[in-house]
Coordinates of C-alpha atoms in Angstrom, one line a residue:
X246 CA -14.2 -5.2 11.0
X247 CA -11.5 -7.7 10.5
X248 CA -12.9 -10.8 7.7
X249 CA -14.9 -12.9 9.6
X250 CA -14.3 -12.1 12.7
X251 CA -15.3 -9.1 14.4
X252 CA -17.7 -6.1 13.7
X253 CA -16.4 -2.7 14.8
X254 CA -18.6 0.6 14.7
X255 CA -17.0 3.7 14.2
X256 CA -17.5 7.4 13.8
X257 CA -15.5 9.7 11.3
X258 CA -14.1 12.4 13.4
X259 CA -12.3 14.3 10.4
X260 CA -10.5 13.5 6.9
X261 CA -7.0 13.6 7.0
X262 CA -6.2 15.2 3.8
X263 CA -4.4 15.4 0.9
X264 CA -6.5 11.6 0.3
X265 CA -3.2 10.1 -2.1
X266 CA -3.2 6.5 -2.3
X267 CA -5.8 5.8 0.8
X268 CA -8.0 7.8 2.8
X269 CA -7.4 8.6 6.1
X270 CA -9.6 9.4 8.7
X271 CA -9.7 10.3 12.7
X272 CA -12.1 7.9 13.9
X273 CA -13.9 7.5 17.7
X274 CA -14.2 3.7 18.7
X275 CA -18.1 3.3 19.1
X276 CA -18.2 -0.5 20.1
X277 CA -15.3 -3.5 19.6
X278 CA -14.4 -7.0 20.6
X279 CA -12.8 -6.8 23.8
X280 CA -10.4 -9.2 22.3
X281 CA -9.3 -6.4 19.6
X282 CA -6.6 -3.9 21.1
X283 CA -7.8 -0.4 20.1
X284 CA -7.6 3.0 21.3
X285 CA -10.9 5.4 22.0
X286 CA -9.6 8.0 18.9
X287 CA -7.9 5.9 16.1
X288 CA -6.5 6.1 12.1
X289 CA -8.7 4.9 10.3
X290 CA -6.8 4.1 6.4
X291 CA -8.9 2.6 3.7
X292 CA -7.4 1.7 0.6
X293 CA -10.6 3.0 -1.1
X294 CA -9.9 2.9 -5.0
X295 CA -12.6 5.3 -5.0
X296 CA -11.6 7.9 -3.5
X297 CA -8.3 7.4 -3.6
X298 CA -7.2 11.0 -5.3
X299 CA -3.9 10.6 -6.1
X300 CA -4.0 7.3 -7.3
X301 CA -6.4 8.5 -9.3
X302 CA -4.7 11.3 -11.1
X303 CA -2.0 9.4 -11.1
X304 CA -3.4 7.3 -13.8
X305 CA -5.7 10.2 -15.1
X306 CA -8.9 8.2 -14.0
X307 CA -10.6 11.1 -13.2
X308 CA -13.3 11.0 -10.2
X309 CA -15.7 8.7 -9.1
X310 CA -18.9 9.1 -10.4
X311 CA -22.7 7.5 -11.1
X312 CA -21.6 6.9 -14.5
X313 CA -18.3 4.9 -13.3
X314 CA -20.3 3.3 -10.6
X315 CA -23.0 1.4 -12.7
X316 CA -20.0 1.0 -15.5
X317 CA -18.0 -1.2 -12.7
X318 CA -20.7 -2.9 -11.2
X319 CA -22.2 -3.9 -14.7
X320 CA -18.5 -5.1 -15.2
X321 CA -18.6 -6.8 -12.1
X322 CA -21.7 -8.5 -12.2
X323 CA -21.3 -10.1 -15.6
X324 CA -17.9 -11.9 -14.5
X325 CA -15.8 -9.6 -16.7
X326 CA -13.5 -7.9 -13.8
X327 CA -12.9 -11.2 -12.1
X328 CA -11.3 -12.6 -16.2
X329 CA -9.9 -9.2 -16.3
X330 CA -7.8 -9.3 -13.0
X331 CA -6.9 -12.6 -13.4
X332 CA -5.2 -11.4 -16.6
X333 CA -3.4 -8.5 -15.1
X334 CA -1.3 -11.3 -13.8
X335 CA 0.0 -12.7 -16.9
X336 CA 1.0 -9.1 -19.0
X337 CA 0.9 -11.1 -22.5
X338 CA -3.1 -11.8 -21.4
X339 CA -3.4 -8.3 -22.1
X340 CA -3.9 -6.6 -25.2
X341 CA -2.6 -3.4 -26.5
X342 CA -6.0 -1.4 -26.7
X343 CA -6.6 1.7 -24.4
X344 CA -8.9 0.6 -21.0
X345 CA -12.6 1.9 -20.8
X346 CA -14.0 2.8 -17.5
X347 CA -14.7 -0.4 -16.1
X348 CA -11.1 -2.1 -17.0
X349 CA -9.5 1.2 -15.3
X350 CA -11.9 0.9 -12.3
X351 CA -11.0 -2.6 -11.7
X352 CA -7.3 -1.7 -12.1
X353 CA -7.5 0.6 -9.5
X354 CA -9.6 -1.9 -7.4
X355 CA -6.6 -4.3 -8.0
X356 CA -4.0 -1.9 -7.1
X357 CA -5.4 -0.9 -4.2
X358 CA -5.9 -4.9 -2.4
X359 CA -2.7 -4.5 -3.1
X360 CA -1.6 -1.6 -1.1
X361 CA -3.4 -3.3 1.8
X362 CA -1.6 -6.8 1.4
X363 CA 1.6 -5.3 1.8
X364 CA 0.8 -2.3 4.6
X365 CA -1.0 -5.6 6.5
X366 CA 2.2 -7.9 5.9
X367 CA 4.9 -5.0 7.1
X368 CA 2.9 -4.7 10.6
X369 CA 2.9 -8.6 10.9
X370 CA 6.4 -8.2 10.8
X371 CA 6.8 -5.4 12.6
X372 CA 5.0 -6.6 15.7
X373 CA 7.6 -6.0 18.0
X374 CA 8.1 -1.9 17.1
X375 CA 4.2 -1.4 17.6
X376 CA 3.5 1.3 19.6
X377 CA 7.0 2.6 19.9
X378 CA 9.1 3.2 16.4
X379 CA 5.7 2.1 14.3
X380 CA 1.9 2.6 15.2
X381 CA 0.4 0.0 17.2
X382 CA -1.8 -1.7 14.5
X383 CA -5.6 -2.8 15.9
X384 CA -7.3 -4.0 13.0
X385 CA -7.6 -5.5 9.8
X386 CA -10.5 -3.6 8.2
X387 CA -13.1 -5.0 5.6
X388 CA -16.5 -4.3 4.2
X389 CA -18.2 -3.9 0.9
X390 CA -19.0 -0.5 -0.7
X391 CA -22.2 -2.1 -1.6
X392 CA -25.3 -4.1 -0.6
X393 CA -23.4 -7.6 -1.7
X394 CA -21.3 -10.2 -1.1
X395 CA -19.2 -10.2 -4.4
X396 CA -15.3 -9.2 -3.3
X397 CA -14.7 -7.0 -6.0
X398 CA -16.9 -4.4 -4.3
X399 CA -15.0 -4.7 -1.3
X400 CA -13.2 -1.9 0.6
X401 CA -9.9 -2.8 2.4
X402 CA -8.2 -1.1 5.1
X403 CA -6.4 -0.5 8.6
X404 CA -7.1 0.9 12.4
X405 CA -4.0 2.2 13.6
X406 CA -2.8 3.7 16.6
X407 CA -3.6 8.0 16.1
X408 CA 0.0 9.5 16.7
X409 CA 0.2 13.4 18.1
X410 CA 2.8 15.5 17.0
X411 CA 4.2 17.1 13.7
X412 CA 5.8 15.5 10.6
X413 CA 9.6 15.5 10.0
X414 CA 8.2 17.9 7.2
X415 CA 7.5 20.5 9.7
X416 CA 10.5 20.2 12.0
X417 CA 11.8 24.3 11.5
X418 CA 8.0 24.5 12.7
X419 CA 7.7 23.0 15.7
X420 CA 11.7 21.8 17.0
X421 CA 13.9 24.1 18.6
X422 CA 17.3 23.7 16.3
X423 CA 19.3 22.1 19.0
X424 CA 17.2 19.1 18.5
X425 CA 17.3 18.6 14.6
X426 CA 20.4 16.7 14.3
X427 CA 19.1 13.9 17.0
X428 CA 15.7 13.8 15.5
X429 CA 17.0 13.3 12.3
X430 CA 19.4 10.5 13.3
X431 CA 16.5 9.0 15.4
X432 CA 14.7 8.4 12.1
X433 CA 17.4 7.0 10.5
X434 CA 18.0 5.1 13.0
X435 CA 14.1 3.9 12.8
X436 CA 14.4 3.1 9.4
X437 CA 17.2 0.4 9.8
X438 CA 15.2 -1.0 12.6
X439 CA 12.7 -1.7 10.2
X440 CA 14.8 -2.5 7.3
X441 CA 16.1 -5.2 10.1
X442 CA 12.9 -7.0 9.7
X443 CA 13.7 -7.6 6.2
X444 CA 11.1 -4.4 4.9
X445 CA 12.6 -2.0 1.8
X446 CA 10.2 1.0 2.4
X447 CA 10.0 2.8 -1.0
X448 CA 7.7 5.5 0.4
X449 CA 10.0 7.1 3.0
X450 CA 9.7 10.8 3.0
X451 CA 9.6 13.6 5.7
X452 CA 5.8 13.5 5.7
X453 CA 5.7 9.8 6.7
X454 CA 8.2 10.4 9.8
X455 CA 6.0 11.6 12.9
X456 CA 7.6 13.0 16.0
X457 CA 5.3 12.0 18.9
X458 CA 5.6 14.6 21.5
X459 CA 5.0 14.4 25.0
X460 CA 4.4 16.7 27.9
X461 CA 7.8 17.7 28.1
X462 CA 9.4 20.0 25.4
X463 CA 12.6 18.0 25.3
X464 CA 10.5 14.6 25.4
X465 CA 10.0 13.1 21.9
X466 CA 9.5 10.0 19.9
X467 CA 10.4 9.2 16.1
X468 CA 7.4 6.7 14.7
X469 CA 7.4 6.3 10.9
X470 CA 3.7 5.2 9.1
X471 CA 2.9 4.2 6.1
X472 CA 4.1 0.7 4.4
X473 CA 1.9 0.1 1.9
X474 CA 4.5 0.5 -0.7
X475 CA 7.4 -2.0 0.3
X476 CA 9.6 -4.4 -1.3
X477 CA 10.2 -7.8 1.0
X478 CA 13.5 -9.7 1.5
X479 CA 13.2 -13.1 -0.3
X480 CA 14.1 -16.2 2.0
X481 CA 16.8 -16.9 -0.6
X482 CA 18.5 -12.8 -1.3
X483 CA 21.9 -13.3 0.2
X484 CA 22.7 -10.3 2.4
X485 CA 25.2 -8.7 -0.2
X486 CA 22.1 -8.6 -2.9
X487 CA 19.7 -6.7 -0.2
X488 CA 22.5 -4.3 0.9
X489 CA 22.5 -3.2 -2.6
X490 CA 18.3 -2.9 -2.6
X491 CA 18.5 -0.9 0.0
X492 CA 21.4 1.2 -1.1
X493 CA 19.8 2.0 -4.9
X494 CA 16.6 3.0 -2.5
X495 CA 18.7 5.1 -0.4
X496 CA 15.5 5.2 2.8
X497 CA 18.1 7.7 4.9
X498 CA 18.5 9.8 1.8
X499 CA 15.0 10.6 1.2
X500 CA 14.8 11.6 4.8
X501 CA 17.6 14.2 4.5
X502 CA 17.1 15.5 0.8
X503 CA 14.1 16.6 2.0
X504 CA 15.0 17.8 5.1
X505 CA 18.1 19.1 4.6
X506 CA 18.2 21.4 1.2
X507 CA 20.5 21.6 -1.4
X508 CA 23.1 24.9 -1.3
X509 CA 22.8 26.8 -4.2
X510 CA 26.1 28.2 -5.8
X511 CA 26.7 31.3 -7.8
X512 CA 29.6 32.2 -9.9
X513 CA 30.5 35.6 -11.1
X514 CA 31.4 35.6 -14.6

């Protein structure tokens, strides 16, 4: 359902869970544009503030319900969440006093577009490591959670390529140990690709590092997802200032501190 463009029907094939700061979904592709790449079973990730449950405990929302529902849209409705956005903007526009339920919905709301800004703006420079070290992205996904045409209702999100395989996570799981070491330095390897298109990931972790698999054991591919959490290089950073972003985010670290534990030391006394 990219913005006013093309409609795309889906079905919901399974949740992908833990939901943290999206939900993500296995999804069959019903009917699309035949101008839309796509694949017949895709990733379906909406940014859905929602249903979003990390996010949400993250900033002790607690769940959706009818009561935060008719808050929101009441909030909505009268103009209040558009003022109250805007003013999320300019920090000093906002006073001291603890949110109620419609100022923490529309925060979330807020937070959320802008997830989907930044994972849509790393694929659109990442175009040339779709489908190989990144998942081929289809779609710009849009609709509103309810029967209107007012954007602050509006759920954002992305079809993506579905990659089969493990996570980096599970590699003792699933690789034979004569394979860590060059699966390991294939993802490091992927993450300076990226980072060569200007892109400071500061959600890389074990989990977001897929090993596509193919028919042959020895057969594999490193494909890292999720960029809805980056930092971009300014047209103006000198080189020297972005080698030292990317060295205070250390991206290869967090690949190998989780992959590769800690030894544990004991003294005698």
């Amino acid at each position: 359902m990219p913005w006013n463009e093309r409609t795309i029907k889906l079905r919901i094939l399974r949740l992908i869970q833990p939901s943290t700061l999206s939900c993500v979904m296995e999804v069959e592709v019903l009917a699309i544009s035949s101008r839309t790449k796509h694949a017949k079973h895709s990733i379906l990730k909406l940014f859905d503030w929602r249903y979003a449950t990390q996010l949400r405990q993250d900033y002790r929302v607690g769940q959706w319900t009818l009561y935060n529902e008719e808050t929101y849209r009441a909030f909505v409705e009268g103009g209040d969440a558009a003022k109250f956005v805007s003013a999320l903007e300019d920090d000093n526009s906002i006073d001291d006093q603890p949110w109620d339920t419609a100022r923490n919905e529309a925060f979330l709301f807020d937070y959320c577009r802008d997830l989907h800004s930044c994972e849509v703006e790393a694929y659109n420079l990442l175009k040339d490591l779709q489908g190989k070290n990144v998942p081929q992205f289809f779609a710009d996904v849009r609709f509103n959670a309810f029967p209107t045409q007012n954007t602050f209702f509006e759920v954002r999100g992305t079809l993506l390529e579905l990659i089969t395989g493990y996570s980096l996570a599970d590699l003792a799981k699933y690789a034979h140990q004569s394979s860590w070491q060059r699966i390991c330095d294939e993802a490091i390897h992927t993450v300076n690709l990226i980072s060569d298109h200007g892109i400071l990931n500061e959600d890389v972790k074990p989990r977001n590092v897929l090993i596509r698999t193919h028919d042959k054991d020895s057969e594999y591919e490193v494909v890292i997802i999720d960029f809805a959490q980056c930092r971009f290089r300014e047209m103006d950073q000198s080189e020297a200032v972005w080698k030292h972003e990317k060295w205070r985010q250390d991206e290869e670290g967090a690949i190998g501190f989780a992959v590769v534990p800690f030894p544990v030391y004991v003294y005698k006394m």
